[in-house]
Every structure is written in C-alpha cells, then in structure tokens.
CSV table of C-alpha atoms in Angstrom, one decimal:
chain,number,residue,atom,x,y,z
A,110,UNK,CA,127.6,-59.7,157.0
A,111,UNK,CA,130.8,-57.4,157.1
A,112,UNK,CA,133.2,-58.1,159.1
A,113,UNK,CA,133.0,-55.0,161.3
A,114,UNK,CA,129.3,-55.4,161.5
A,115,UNK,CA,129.4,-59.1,162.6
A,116,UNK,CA,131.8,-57.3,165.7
A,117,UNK,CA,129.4,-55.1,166.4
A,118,UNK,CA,126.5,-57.3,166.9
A,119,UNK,CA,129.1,-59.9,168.4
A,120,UNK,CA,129.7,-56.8,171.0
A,121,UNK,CA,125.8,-56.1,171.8
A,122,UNK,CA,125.1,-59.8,172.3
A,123,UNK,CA,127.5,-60.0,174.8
A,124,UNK,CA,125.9,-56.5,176.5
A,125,UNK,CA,122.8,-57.8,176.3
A,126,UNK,CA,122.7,-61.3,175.8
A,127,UNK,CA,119.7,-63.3,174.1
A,128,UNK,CA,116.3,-62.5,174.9
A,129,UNK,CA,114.3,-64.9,177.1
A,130,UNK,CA,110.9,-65.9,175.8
A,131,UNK,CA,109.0,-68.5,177.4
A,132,UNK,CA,107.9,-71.6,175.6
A,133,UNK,CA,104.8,-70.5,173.4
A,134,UNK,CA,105.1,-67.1,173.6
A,135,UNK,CA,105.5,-65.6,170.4
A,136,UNK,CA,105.2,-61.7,171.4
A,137,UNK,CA,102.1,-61.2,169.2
A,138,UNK,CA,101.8,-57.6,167.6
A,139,UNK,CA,99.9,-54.7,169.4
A,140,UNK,CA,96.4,-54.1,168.1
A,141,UNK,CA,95.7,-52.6,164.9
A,142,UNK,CA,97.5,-48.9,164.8
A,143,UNK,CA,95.7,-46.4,165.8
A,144,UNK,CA,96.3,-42.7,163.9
A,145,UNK,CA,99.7,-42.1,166.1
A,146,UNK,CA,100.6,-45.6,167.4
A,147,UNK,CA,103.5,-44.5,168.8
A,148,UNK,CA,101.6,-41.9,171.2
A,149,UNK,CA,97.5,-43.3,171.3
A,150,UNK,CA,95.5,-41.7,174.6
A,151,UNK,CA,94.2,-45.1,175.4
A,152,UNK,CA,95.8,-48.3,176.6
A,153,UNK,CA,95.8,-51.3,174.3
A,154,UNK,CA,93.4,-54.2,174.6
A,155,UNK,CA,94.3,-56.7,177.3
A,156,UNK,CA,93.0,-60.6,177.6
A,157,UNK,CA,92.8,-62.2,180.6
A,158,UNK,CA,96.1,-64.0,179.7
A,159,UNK,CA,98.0,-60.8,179.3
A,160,UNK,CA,96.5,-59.6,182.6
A,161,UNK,CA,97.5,-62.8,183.9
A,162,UNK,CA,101.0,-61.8,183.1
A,163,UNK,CA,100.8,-58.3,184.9
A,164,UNK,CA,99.8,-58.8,188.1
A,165,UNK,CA,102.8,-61.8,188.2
A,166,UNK,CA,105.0,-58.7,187.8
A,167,UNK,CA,106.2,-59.7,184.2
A,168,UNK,CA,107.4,-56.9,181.3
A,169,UNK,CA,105.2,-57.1,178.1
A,170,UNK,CA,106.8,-56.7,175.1
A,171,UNK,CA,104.6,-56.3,171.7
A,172,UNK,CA,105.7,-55.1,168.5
A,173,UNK,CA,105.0,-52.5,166.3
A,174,UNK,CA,105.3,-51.4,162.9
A,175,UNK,CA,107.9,-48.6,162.4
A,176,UNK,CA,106.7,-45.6,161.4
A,177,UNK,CA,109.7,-46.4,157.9
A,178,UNK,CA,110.9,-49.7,156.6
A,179,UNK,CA,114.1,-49.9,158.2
A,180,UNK,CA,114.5,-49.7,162.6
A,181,UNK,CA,111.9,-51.4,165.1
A,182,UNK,CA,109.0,-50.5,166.5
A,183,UNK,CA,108.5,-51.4,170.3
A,184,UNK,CA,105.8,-52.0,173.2
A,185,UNK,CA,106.6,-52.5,176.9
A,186,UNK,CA,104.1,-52.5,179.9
A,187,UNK,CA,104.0,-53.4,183.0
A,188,UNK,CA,101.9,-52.4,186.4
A,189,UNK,CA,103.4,-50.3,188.9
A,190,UNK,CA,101.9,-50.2,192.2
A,191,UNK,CA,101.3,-46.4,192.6
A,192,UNK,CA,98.9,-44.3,191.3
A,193,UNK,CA,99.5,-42.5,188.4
A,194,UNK,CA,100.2,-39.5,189.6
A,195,UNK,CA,102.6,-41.3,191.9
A,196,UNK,CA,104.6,-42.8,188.8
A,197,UNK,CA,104.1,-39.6,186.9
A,198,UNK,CA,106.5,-37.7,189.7
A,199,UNK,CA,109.3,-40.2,188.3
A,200,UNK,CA,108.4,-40.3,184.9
A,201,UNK,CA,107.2,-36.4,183.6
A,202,UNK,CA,110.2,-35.9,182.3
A,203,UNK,CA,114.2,-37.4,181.5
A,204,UNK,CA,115.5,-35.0,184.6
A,205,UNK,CA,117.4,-37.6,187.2
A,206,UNK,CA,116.9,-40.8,185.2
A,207,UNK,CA,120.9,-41.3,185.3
A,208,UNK,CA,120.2,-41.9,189.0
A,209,UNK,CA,118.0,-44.7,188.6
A,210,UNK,CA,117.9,-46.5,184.8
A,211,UNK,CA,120.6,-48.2,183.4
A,212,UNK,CA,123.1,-47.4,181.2
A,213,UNK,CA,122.1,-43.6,181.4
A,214,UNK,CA,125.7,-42.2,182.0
A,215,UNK,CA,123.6,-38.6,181.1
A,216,UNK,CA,120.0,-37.1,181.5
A,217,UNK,CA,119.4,-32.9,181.8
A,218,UNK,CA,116.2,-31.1,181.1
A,219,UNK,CA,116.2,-28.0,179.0
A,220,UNK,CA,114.4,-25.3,177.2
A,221,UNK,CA,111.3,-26.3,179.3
A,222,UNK,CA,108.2,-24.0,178.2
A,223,UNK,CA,104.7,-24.8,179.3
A,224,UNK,CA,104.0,-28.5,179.3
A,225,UNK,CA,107.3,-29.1,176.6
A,226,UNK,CA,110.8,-29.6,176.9
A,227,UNK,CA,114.0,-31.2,175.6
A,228,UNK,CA,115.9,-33.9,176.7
A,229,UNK,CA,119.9,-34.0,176.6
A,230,UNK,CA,120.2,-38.0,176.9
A,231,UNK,CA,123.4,-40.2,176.7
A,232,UNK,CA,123.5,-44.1,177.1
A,233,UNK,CA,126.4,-45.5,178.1
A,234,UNK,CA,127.6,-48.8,176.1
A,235,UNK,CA,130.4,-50.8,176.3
A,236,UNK,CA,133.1,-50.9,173.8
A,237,UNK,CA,132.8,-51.1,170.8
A,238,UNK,CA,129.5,-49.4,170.6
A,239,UNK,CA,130.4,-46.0,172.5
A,240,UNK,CA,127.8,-43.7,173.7
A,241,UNK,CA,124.3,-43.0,172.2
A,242,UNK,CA,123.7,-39.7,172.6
A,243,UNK,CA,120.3,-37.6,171.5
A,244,UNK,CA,118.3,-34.5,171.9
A,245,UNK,CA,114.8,-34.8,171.7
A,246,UNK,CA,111.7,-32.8,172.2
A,247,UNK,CA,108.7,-34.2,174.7
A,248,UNK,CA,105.3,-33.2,175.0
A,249,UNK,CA,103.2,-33.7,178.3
A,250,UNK,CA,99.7,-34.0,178.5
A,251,UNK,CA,97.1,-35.0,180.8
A,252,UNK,CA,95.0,-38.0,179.4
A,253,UNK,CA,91.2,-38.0,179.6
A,254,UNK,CA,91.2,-41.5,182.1
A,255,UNK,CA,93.2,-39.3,184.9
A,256,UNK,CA,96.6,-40.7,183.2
A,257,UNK,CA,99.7,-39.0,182.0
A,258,UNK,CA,102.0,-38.9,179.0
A,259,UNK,CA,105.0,-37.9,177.8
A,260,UNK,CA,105.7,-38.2,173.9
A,261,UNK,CA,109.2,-37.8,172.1
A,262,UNK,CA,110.7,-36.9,168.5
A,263,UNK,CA,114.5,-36.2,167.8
A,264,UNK,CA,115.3,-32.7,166.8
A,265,UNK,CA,117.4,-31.4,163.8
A,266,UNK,CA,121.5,-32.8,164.7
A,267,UNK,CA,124.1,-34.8,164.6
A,268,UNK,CA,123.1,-37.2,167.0
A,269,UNK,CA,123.6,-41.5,167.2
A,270,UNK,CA,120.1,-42.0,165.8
A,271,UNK,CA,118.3,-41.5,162.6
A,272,UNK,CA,114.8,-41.4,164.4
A,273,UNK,CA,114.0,-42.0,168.1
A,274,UNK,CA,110.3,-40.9,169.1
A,275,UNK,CA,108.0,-42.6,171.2
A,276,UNK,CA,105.8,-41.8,174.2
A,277,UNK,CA,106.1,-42.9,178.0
A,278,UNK,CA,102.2,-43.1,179.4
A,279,UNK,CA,100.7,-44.1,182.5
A,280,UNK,CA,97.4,-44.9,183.1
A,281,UNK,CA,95.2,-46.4,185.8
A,282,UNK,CA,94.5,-50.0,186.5
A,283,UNK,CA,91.8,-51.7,187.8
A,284,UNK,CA,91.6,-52.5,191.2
A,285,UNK,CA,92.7,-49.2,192.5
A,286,UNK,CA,96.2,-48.3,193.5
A,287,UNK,CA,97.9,-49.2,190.6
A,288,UNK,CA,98.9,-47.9,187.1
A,289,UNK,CA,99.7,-49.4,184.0
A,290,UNK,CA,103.0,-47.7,182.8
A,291,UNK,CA,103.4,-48.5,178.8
A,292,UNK,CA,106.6,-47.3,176.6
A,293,UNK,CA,106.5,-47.0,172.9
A,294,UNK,CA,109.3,-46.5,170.7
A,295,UNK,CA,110.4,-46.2,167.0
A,296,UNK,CA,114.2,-46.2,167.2
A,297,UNK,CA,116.4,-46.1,163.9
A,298,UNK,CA,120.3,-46.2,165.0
A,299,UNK,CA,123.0,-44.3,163.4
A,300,UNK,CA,125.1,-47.3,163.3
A,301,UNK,CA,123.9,-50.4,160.8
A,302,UNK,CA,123.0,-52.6,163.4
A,303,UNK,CA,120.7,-55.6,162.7
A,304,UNK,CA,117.0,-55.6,163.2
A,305,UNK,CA,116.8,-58.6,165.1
A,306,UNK,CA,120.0,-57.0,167.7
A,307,UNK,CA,118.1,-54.2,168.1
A,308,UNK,CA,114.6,-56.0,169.1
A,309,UNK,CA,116.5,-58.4,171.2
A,310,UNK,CA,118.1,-55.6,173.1
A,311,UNK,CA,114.9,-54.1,174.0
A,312,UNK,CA,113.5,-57.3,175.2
A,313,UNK,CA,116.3,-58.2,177.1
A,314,UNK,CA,116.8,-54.6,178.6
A,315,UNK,CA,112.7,-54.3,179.5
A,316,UNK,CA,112.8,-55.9,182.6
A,317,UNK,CA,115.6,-54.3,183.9
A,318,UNK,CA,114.3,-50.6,183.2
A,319,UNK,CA,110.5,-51.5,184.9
A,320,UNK,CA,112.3,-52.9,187.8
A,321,UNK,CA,114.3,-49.7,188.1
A,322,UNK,CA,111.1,-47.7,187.5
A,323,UNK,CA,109.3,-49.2,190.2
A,324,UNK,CA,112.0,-49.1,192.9
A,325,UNK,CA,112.7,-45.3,192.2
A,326,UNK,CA,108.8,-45.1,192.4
A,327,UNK,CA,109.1,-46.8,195.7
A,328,UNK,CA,111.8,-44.5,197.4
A,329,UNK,CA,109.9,-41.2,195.8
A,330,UNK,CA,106.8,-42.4,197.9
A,331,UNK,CA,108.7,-43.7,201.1
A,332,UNK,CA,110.5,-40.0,201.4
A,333,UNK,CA,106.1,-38.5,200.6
A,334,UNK,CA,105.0,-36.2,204.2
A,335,UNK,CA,102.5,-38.3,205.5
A,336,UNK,CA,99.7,-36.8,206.8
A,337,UNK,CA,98.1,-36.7,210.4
C-alpha cells in the first residue's frame, strides 16, 4: 500500500474505529437483487432472528453488490417507533439533517419541483480526509404498503465521489406504531480508499446515524399540537 494511502486509512480508523460484530455474526448478504436493489418498493425478507434483533433496538447491516466492481454496496435498518409518516417528516428530504446527523457540517435543499429535488450535502472529516462534499438529485414517492421513499444519484460535477446513489425508505412494521426505516447505498469515493475502510466505516457509523434519526423523530413528535 502507498505510503500516503496507508495514512489515509491510518486517519479513518482512528475516525471511526473498528467495526463491532458480535461473535457469529457474519453480516450475511441481502436477498437476491431485485431489478433496482438500491431503491426496491418492498422491504427485504426478515427471519425471526433478524426480527429478534430489531425490536432489541440493534442497526442491521447487510451487504450489497455495487452496482460496478470497484466501491461498496450497503444495507442498514432499524425500527423507529413512529409511524411512517411520522419518520417521513424527518426523513423526506436532506433539509436540516446538519442539526441532527453527524458529521453533516452542511445540508440545503434546492431546485425542488414536484416530488424531486437536489441536495447540497457536506460531511465533515477530520484531517487528513477534508470535507466530502456532493450534489445529488432525489426522487420521492409514496409506496404501495402506506411507506415512503426517497432515492438518490450524483449529478454531473466535480464532487468527492465517483458515484453516490441510494434510497432512504420507510415502511410500516407489524404491530402498529412503528416503521421500519432502511438506507441503501452504492458509494464510490474520489479518494482511493480501501474497500474494507469504507464498509467498516459504514458499520461503525450505522448506529450512530439511527440513534440520531430516532431522537430527532422524537423531538418532531413531542413539539406535534395535540388534539382535544
């Protein structure tokens, strides 16, 4: 490994440290692809095991196959206990996420047009990464279950990634009350960084992110009129 890519993944270890798997788990891959895996209108199978997992409050993390040889493909999910329209007010779009999720030092809606818009987005990393900065264009649309999404592809520019699309979706979860929230992303840095650095910073940041999520779904809903 170069020398000046050995720092860099010296650097994003120390950001993120090494992920934490338990004993046995060996973060199977997602069920075979459907026709856009990075975006499907349905939520992937779950065993009892997996749902085990959920209602303890734990992250899921599956992988996926990049859409191109070279990057990672990701899967993270985890229950959120709102509805999903509730989540959806959080979630709909990038506007306000450098109030809640970390290491967005950035986050600005623009050229919004029916149910698209883009997304101004900068992540703030320590040195000697510097900021990730991309534009990208979402789409939002209502899913047949009652769910949302919001899918993602970079637009033409001279931004820290080669490719970064994905989707956010919620969807509802049985037992009523609650919603499945699932992220999907195929992420292709600018910077030659190390599949395994990559995958292990998306593990390690997953938790962090859903916990965020869920406490800014939390405050949305506490300041909610009630009625009566």
């Amino acid at each position: 490994m170069p020398r000046n890519l050995a720092r860099l993944a010296l650097a994003l270890l120390l950001t993120i440290g090494l992920p934490k798997v338990a004993a046995g788990d060996s973060l199977p891959p997602d069920e075979p692809a459907p026709a856009d895996r990075f975006a499907p209108l349905a939520p992937p199978a779950l065993g009892d095991a997996d749902r085990a997992r959920l209602g303890a409050g734990e992250v899921l993390i599956r992988d996926l196959e990049p859409s191109a040889p070279d990057g990672i493909g990701v899967l993270l999910m985890g229950l959120v206990d709102a509805t999903p329209d509730q989540v959806w007010e959080v979630m709909q779009d990038c506007e306000k996420q450098d109030e809640f999720l970390p290491r967005i030092s950035h986050a600005a809606v623009q050229d919004r047009e029916g149910d698209s818009h883009t997304c101004d987005l900068v992540v703030d990393l320590p040195l000697p990464l510097g900021d990730l900065r991309t534009e990208t264009r979402h789409q939002v649309r209502r899913l047949p279950d009652g769910g949302h999404q919001r899918r993602w592809d970079l637009l033409p520019g001279d931004w820290s990634y080669l490719r970064n699309s994905g989707s956010w979706t919620v969807h509802p979860y049985s037992g009523g009350g609650r919603s499945l929230l699932i992220g999907r992303m195929d992420l292709l840095p600018k910077a030659v960084i190390p599949t395994w650095v990559m995958r292990a910073a998306q593990v390690r940041q997953a938790p962090e992110t859903f916990a965020a999520i869920r406490a800014r779904v939390r405050q949305v809903l506490s300041r909610a009129p009630t009625s009566g």
